[in-house]
XYZ file of C-alpha atoms in Angstrom:
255
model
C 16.024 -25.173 44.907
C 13.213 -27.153 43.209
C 11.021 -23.920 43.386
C 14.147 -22.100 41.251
C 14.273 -24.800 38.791
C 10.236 -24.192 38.147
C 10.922 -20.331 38.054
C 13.651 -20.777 34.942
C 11.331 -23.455 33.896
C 8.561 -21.407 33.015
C 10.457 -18.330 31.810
C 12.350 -20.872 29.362
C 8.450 -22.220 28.445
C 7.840 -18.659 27.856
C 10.536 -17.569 25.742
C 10.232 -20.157 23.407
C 6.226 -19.553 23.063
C 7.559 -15.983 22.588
C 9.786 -16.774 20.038
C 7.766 -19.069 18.067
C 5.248 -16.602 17.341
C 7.907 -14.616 15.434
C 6.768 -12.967 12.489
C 8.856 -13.767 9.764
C 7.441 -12.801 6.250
C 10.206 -13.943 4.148
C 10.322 -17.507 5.014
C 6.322 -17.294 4.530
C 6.120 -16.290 1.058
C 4.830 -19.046 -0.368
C 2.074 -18.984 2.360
C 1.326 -15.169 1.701
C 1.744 -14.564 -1.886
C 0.243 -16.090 -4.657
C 0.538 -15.719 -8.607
C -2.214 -16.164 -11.485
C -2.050 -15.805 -15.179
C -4.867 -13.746 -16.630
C -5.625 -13.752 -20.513
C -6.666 -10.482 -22.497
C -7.221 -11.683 -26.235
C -4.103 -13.608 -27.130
C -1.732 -12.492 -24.741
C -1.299 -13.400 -21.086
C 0.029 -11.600 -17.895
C 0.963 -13.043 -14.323
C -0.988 -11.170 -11.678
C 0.361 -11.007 -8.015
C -2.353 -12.039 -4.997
C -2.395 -12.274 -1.231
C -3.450 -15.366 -0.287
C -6.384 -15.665 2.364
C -5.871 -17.469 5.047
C -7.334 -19.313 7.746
C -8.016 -17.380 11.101
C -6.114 -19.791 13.265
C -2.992 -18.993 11.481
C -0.386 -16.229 13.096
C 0.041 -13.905 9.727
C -3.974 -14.278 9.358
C -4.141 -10.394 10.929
C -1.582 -9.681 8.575
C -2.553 -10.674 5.146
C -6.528 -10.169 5.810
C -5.944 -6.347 6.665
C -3.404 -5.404 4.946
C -3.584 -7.160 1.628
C -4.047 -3.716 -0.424
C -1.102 -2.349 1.237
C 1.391 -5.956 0.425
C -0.100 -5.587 -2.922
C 0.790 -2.023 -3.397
C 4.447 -2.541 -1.917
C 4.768 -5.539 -3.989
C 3.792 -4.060 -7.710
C 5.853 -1.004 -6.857
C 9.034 -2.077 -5.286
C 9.867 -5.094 -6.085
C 11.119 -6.619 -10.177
C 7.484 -7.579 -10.664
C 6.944 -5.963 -13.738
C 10.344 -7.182 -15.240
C 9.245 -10.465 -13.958
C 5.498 -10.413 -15.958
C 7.858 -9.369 -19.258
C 9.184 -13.095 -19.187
C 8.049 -15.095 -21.986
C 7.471 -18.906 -22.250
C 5.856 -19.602 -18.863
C 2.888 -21.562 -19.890
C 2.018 -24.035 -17.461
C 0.995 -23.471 -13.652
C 3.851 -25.207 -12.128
C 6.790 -23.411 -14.051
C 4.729 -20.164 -13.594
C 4.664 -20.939 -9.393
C 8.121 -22.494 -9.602
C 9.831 -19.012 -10.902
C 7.788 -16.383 -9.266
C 8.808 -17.860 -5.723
C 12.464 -17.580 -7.347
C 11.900 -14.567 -8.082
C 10.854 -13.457 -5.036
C 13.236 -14.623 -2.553
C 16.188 -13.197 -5.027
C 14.004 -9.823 -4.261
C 16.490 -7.886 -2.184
C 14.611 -4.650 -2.120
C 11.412 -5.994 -1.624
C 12.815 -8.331 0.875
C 13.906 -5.732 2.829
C 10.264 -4.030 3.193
C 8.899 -7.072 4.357
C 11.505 -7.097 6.889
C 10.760 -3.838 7.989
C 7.196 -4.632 8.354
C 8.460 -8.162 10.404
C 10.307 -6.438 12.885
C 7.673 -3.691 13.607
C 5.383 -6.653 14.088
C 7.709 -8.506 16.547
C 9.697 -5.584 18.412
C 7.303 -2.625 17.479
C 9.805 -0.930 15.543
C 9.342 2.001 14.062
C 11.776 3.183 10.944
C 10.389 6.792 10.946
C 7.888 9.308 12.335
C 5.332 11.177 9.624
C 3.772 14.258 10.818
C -0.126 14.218 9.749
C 0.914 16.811 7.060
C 3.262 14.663 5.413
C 1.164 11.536 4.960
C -1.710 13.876 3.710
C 0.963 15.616 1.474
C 1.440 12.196 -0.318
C -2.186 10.728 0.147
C -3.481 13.952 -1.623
C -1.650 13.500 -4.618
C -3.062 10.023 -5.265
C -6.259 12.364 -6.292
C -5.818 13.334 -9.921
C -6.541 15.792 -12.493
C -5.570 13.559 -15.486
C -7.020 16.017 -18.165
C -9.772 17.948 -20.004
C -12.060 16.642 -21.852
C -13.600 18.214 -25.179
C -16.446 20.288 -23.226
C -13.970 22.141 -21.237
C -14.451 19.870 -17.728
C -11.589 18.060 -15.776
C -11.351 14.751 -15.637
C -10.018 12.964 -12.690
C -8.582 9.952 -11.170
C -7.852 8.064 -7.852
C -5.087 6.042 -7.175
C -4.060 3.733 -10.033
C -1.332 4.194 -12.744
C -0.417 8.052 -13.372
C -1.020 10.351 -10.170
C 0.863 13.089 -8.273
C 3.265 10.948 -6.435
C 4.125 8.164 -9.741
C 5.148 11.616 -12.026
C 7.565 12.436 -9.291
C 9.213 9.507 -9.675
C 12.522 10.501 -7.322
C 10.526 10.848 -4.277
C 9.954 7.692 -3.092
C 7.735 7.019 0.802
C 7.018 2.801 0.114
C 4.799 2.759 3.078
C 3.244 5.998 3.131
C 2.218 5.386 -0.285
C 1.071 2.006 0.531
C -0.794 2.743 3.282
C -2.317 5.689 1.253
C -3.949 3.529 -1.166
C -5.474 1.088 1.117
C -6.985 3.963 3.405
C -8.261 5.651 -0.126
C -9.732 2.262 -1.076
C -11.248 1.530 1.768
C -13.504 4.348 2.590
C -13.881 5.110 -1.610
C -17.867 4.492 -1.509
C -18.642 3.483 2.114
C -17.083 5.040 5.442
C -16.068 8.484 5.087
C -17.155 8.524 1.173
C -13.526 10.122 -0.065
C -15.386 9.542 -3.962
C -18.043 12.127 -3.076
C -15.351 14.274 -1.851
C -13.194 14.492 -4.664
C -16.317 14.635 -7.127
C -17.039 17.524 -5.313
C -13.379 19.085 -5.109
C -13.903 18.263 -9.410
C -16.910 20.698 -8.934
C -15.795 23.563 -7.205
C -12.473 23.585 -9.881
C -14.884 24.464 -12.585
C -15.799 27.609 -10.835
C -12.183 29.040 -10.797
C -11.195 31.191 -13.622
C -7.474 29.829 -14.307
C -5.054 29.934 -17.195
C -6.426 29.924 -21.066
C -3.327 28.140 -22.172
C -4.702 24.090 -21.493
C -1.354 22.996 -20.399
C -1.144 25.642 -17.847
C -4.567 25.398 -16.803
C -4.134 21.449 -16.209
C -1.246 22.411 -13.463
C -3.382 24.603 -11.775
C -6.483 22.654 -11.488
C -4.072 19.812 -10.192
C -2.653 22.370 -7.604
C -5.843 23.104 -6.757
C -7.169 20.047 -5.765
C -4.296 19.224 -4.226
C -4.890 21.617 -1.736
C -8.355 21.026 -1.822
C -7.624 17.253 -0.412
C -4.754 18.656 1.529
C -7.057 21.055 3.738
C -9.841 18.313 4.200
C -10.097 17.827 7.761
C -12.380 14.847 7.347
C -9.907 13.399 5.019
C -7.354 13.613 7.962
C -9.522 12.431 10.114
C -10.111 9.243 7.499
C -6.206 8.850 7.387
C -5.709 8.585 11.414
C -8.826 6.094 11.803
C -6.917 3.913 9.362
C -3.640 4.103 10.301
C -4.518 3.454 14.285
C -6.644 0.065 12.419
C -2.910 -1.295 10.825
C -0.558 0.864 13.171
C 0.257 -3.189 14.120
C 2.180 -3.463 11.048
C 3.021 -0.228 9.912
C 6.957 0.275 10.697
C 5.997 4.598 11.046
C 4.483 6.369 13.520
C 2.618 8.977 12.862
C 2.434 12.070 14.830
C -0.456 13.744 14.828
């Protein structure tokens, strides 16, 4: 009898140890996300952060190697932007005070971050992405924004307008997100995606397409659409970082 009452013992000790490491990132916001304001001339904008924390601390792994992609979810699906249009927060406290307001009234963001929770504590997974399709969407994040007065392309990686922000009703939150970070991270150092693409910008000047500019600009997109598309090392760069954050990310990707 005694050696029963030890045996539910320790499976009781257990489930509670279990259960207190629960991720849970909405009651943690305060802990994870941060807000500044930043000056440019006479106006002033809030700006979102990730705070760092200390190694000891259970969403450490989280915040540390994933920041890019909580960023990334955070400025593009959630009322961020509405929230930095708000005039008349001066002081640190107020600014603090209504950006965690803010945030937990944040149903659709909320609801990413519980997606990410529950693929942390169950392994859940919300969806499977074939290699194509997450190279499908991280391709268009490399950009052919225009054409300068000598007749050569200009491009772009990531930020502001790109191949997946001008298609506006097609929406993957953490494909894109994960994109980004696995762009960023191996832009100058790893596999070296920026000599890539400079050389992708290269190879578009050798191909005769349309005289009309507007017409030309969609084809020299196209074209190094595919060109990323086809890049087997580029793949290759995409499945190294998604097995490094496969931890959090609520898709699993078939190769």
């Amino acid at each position: 009898m005694r050696g029963l009452l030890l045996v539910v013992l320790i499976l009781c000790l257990k489930t509670m140890s279990a259960q207190s490491k629960q991720v849970d990132i909405r009651d943690n916001y305060q802990k994870i996300f941060g807000v500044e304001m930043l000056e440019f001339g006479n106006q002033k904008f809030p700006k979102p952060t990730v705070k760092k924390l200390k190694k000891s601390d259970p969403l450490y792994m989280l915040t540390e190697k994933n920041k890019v992609i909580l960023l990334n979810l955070f400025t593009d699906y959630s009322g961020f932007r509405e929230f930095s249009q708000v005039k008349g927060i001066e002081d640190s406290i107020s600014l603090q005070k209504e950006f965690y307001s803010f945030l937990n009234a944040d149903a659709q963001f909320g609801d990413l971050m519980d997606k990410i929770s529950e693929k942390i504590n169950n392994g859940k997974f919300i969806d499977t992405v074939t290699i194509d399709q997450l190279t499908d969407v991280a391709s268009k994040y490399f950009y052919i924004k225009g054409i300068d007065e000598q007749g050569r392309y200009e491009g772009k990686v990531c930020g502001g307008l790109n191949g997946n922000s001008a298609n506006p009703s097609i929406k993957h939150p953490f494909i894109e997100a994960f994109s980004v970070a696995a762009i960023l991270e191996n832009f100058q150092k790893g596999s070296n995606l920026y000599d890539q693409f400079v050389r992708g910008m290269k190879n578009l000047n050798k191909i005769q397409f349309s005289e009309n500019q507007e017409q030309r600009l969609l084809e020299a997109r196209g074209a190094m659409y595919l060109f990323m598309f086809n890049n087997q090392e580029f793949r290759d760069t995409l499945i190294s970082e998604y097995e490094k954050r496969k931890q959090v990310l609520p898709f699993y990707l078939k190769v």
